[in-house]
mmCIF file with all atom_site columns, C-alpha atoms in Angstrom:
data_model
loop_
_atom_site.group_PDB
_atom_site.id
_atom_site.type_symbol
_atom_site.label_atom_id
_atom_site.label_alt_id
_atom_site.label_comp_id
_atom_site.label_asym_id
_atom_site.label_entity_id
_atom_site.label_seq_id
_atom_site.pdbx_PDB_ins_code
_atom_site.Cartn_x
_atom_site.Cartn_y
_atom_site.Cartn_z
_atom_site.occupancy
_atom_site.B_iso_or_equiv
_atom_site.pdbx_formal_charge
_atom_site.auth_seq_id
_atom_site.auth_comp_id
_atom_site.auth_asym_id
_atom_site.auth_atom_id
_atom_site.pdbx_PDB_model_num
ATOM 1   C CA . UNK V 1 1   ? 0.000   0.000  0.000   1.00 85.00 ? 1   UNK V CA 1
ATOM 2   C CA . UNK V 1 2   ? 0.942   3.702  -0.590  1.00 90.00 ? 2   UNK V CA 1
ATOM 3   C CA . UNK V 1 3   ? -0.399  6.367  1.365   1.00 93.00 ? 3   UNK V CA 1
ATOM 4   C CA . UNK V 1 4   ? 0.032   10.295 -0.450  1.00 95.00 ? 4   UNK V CA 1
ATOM 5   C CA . UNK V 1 5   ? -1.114  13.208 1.341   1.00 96.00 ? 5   UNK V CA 1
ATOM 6   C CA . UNK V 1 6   ? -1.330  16.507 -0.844  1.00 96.00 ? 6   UNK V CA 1
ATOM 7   C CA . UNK V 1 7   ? -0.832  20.215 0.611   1.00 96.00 ? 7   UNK V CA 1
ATOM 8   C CA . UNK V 1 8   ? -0.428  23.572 0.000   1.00 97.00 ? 8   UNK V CA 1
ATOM 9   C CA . UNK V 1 9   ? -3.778  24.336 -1.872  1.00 96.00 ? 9   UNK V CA 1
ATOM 10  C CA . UNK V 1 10  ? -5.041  27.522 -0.695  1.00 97.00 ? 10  UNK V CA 1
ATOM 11  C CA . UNK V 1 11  ? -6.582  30.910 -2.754  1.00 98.00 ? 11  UNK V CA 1
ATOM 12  C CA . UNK V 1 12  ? -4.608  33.015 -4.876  1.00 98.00 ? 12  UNK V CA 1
ATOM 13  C CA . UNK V 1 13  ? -4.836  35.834 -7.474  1.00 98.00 ? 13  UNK V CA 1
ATOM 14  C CA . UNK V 1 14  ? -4.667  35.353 -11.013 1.00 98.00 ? 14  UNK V CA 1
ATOM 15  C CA . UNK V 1 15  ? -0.980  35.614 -11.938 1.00 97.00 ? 15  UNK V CA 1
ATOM 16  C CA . UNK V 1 16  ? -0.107  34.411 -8.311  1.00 98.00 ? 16  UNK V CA 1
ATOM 17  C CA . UNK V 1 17  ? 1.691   31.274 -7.604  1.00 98.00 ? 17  UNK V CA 1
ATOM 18  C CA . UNK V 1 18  ? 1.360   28.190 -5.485  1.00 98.00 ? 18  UNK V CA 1
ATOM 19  C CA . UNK V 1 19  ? 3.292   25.237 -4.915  1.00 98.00 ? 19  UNK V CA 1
ATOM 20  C CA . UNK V 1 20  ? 1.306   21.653 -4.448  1.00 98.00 ? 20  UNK V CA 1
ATOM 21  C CA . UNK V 1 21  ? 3.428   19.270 -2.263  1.00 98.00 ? 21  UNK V CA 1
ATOM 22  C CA . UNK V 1 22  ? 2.938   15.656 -1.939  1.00 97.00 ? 22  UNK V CA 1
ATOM 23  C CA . UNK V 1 23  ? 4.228   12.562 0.058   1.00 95.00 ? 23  UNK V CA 1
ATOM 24  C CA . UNK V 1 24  ? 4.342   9.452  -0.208  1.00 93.00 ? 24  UNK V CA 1
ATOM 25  C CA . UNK V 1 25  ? 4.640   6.714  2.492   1.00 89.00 ? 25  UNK V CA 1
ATOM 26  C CA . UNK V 1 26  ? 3.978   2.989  2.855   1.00 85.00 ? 26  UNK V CA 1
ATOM 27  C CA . UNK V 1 27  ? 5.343   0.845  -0.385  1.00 79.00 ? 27  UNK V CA 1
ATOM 28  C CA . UNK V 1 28  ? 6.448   3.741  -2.391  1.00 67.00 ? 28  UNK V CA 1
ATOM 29  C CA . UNK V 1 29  ? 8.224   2.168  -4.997  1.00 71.00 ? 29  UNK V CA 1
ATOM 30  C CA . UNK V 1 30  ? 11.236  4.151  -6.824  1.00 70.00 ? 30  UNK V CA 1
ATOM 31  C CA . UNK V 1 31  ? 9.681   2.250  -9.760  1.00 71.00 ? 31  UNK V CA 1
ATOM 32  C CA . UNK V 1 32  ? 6.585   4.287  -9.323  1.00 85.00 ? 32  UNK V CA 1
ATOM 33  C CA . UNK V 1 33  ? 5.989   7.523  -11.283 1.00 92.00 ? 33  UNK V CA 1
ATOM 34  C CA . UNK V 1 34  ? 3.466   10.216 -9.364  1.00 94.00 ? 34  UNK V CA 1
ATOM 35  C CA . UNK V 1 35  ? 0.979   12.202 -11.220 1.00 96.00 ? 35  UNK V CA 1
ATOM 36  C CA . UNK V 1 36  ? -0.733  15.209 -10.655 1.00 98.00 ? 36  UNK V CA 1
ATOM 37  C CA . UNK V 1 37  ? -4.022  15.028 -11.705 1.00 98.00 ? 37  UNK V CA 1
ATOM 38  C CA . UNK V 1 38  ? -7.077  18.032 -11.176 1.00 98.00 ? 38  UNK V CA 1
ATOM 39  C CA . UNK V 1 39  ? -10.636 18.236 -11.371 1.00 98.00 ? 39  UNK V CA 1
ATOM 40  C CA . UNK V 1 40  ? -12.874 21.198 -11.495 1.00 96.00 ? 40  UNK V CA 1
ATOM 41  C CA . UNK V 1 41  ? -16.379 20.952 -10.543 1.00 92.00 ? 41  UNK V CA 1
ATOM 42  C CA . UNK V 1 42  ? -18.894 20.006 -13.424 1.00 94.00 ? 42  UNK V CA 1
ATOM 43  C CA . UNK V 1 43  ? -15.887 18.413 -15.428 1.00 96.00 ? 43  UNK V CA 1
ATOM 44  C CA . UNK V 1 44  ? -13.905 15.382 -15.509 1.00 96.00 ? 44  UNK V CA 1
ATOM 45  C CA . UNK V 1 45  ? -11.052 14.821 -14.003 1.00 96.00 ? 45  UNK V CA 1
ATOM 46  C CA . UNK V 1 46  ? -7.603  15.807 -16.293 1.00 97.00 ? 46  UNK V CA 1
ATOM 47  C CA . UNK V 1 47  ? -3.941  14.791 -16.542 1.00 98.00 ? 47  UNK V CA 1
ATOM 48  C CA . UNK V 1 48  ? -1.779  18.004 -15.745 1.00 98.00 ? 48  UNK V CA 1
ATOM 49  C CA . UNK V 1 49  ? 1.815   16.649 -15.053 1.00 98.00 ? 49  UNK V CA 1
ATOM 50  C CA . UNK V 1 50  ? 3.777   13.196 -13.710 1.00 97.00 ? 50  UNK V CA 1
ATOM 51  C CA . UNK V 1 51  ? 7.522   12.745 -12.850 1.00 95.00 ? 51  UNK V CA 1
ATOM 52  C CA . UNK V 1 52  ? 9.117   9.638  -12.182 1.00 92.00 ? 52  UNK V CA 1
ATOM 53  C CA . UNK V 1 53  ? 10.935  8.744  -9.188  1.00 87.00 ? 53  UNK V CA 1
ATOM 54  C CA . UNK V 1 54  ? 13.904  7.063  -10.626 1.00 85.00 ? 54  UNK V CA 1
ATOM 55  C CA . UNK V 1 55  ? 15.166  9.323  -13.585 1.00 84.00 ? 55  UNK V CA 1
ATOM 56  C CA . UNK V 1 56  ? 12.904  12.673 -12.787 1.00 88.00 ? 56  UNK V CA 1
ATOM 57  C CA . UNK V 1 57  ? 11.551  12.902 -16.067 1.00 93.00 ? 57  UNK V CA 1
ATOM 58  C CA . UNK V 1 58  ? 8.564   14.747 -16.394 1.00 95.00 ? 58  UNK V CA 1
ATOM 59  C CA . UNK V 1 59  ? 5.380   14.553 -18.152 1.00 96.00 ? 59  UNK V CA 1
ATOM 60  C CA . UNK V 1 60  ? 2.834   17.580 -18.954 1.00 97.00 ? 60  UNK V CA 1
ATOM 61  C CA . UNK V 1 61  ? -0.268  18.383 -20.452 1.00 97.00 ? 61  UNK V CA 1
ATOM 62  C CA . UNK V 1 62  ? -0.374  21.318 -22.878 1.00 95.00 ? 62  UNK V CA 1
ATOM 63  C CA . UNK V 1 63  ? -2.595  24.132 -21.215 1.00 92.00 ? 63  UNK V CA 1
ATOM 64  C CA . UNK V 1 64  ? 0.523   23.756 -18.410 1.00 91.00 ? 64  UNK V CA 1
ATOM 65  C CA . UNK V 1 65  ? 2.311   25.931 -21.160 1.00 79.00 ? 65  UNK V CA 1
ATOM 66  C CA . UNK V 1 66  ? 5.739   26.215 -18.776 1.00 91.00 ? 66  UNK V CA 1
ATOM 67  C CA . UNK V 1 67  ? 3.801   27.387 -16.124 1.00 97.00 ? 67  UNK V CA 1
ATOM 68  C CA . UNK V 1 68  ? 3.662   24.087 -14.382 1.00 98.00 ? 68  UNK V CA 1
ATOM 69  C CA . UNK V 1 69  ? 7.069   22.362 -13.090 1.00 97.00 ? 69  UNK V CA 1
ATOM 70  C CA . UNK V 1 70  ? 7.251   19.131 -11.116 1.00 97.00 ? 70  UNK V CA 1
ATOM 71  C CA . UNK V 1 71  ? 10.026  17.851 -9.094  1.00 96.00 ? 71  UNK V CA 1
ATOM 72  C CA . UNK V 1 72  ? 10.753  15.855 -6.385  1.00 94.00 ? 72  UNK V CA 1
ATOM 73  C CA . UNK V 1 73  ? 13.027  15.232 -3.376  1.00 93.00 ? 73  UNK V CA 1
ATOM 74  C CA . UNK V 1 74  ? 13.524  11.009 -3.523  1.00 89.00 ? 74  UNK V CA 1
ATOM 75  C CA . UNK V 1 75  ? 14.995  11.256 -0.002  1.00 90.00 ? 75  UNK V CA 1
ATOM 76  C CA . UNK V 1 76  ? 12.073  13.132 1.950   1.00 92.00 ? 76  UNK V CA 1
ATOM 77  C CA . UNK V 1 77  ? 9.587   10.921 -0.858  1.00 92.00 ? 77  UNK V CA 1
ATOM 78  C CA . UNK V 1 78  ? 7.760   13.984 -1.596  1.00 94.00 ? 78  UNK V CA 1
ATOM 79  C CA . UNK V 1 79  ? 7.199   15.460 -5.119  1.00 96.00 ? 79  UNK V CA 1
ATOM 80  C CA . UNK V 1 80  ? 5.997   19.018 -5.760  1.00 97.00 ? 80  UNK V CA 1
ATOM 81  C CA . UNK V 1 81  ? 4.023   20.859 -8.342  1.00 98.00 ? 81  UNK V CA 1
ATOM 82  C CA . UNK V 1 82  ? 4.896   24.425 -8.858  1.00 98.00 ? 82  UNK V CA 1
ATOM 83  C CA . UNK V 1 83  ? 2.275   26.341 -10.355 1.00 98.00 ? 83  UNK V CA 1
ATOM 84  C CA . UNK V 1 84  ? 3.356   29.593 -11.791 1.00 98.00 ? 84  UNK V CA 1
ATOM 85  C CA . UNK V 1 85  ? 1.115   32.312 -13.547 1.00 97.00 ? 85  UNK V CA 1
ATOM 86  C CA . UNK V 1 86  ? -1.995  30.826 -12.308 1.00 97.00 ? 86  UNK V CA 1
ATOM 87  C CA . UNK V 1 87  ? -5.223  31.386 -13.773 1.00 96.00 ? 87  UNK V CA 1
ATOM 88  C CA . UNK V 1 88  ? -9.355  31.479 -13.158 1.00 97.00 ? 88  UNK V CA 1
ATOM 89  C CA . UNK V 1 89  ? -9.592  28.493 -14.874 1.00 95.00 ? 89  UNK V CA 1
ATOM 90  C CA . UNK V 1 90  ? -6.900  26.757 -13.119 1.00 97.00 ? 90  UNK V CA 1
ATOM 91  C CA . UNK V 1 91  ? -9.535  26.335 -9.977  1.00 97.00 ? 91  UNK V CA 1
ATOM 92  C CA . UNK V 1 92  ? -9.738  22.894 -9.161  1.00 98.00 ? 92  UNK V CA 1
ATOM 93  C CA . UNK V 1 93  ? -9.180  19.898 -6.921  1.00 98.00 ? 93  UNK V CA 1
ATOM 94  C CA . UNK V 1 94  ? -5.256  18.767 -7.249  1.00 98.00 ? 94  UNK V CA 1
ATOM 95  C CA . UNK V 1 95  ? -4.540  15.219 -6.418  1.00 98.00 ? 95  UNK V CA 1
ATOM 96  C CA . UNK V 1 96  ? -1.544  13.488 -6.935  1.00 97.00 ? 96  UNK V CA 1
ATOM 97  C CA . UNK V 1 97  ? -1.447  9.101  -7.659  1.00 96.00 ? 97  UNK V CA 1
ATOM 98  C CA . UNK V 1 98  ? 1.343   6.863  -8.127  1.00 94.00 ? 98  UNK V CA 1
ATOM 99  C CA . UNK V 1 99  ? 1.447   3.608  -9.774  1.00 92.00 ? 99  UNK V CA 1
ATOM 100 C CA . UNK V 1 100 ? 4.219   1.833  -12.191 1.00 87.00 ? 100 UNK V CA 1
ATOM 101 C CA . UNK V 1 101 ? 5.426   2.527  -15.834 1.00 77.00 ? 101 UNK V CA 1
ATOM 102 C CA . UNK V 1 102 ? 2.565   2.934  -18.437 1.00 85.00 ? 102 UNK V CA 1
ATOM 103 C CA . UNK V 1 103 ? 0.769   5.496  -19.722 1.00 92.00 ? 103 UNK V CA 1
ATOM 104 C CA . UNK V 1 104 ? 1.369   8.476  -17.417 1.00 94.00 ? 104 UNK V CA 1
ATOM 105 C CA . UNK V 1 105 ? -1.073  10.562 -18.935 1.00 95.00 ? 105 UNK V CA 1
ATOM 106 C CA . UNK V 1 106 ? -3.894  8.409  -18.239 1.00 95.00 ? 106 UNK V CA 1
ATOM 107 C CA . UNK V 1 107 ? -5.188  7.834  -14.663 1.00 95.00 ? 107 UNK V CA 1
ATOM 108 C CA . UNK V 1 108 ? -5.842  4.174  -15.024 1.00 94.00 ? 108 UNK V CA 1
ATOM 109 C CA . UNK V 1 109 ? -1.980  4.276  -15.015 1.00 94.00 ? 109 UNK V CA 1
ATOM 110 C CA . UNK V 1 110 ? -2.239  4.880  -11.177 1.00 95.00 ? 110 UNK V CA 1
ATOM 111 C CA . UNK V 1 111 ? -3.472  3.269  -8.135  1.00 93.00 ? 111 UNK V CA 1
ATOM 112 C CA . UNK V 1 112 ? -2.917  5.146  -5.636  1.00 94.00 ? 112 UNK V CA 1
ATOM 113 C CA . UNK V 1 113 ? -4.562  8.483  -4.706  1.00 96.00 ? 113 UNK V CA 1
ATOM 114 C CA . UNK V 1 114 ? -4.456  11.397 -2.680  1.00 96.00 ? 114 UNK V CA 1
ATOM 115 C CA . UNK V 1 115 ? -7.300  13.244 -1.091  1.00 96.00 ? 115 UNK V CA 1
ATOM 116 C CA . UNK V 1 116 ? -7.049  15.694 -3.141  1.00 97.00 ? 116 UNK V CA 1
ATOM 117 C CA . UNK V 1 117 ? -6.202  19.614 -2.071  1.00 97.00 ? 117 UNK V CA 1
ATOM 118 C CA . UNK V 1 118 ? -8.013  22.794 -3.308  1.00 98.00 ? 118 UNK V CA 1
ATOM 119 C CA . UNK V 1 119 ? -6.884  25.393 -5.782  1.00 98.00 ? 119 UNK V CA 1
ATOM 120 C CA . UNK V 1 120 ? -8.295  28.372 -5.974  1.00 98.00 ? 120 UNK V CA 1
ATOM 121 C CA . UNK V 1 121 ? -7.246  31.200 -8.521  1.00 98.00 ? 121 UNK V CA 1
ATOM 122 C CA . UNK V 1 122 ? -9.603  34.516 -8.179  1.00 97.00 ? 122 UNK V CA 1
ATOM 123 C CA . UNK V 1 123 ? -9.707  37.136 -10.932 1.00 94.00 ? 123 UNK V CA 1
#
């Protein structure tokens, strides 16, 4: 089992920044790769970045446009998501997963979840 707990959600001003931090405990695997996944009320839930433990290479979806970056820290098994130049429409519920190689920007990829942390980006 893996156990991830998200923070550092919070409200912020257009054009503001937040970092998302999430760790891992229990059977994290350096074989796993974490994603960061969000969903905004009304819509389904959408890929917006992964990293892999093992080689840090990173995965993101194209309305990140650079103002996304992931990382990680393999020691303290946390991985971040810094979140630059935020946006209204960037409001949503950020949750990260990990599970093995595959498709990382699909969440049947993962099997394990967060609870999820709230972004909020006010015009």
């Amino acid at each position: 089992q893996v156990q991830l707990v998200e923070s550092g959600g919070g409200l912020v001003q257009a054009g503001g920044s937040l970092r998302l931090s999430c760790a891992a405990s229990g059977r994290a695997s350096s074989s796993y790769a974490m994603g960061w996944f969000r969903q905004a009320p009304g819509k389904a839930r959408s890929f917006v970045a992964a990293i892999t433990w093992a080689g840090g290479s990173t995965y993101y979806a194209d309305f990140v446009k650079g103002r996304f970056t992931a990382s990680r820290d393999n020691a303290k098994k946390t991985v971040y998501l810094q979140m630059s130049n935020l946006e209204p429409d960037d409001t949503a519920v950020y949750s990260c997963a990990a599970g093995r190689a595959g498709n990382y920007y699909s969440a049947a990829t993962y099997n394990y979840w967060g609870q999820g942390t709230q972004v909020t980006v006010s015009s």
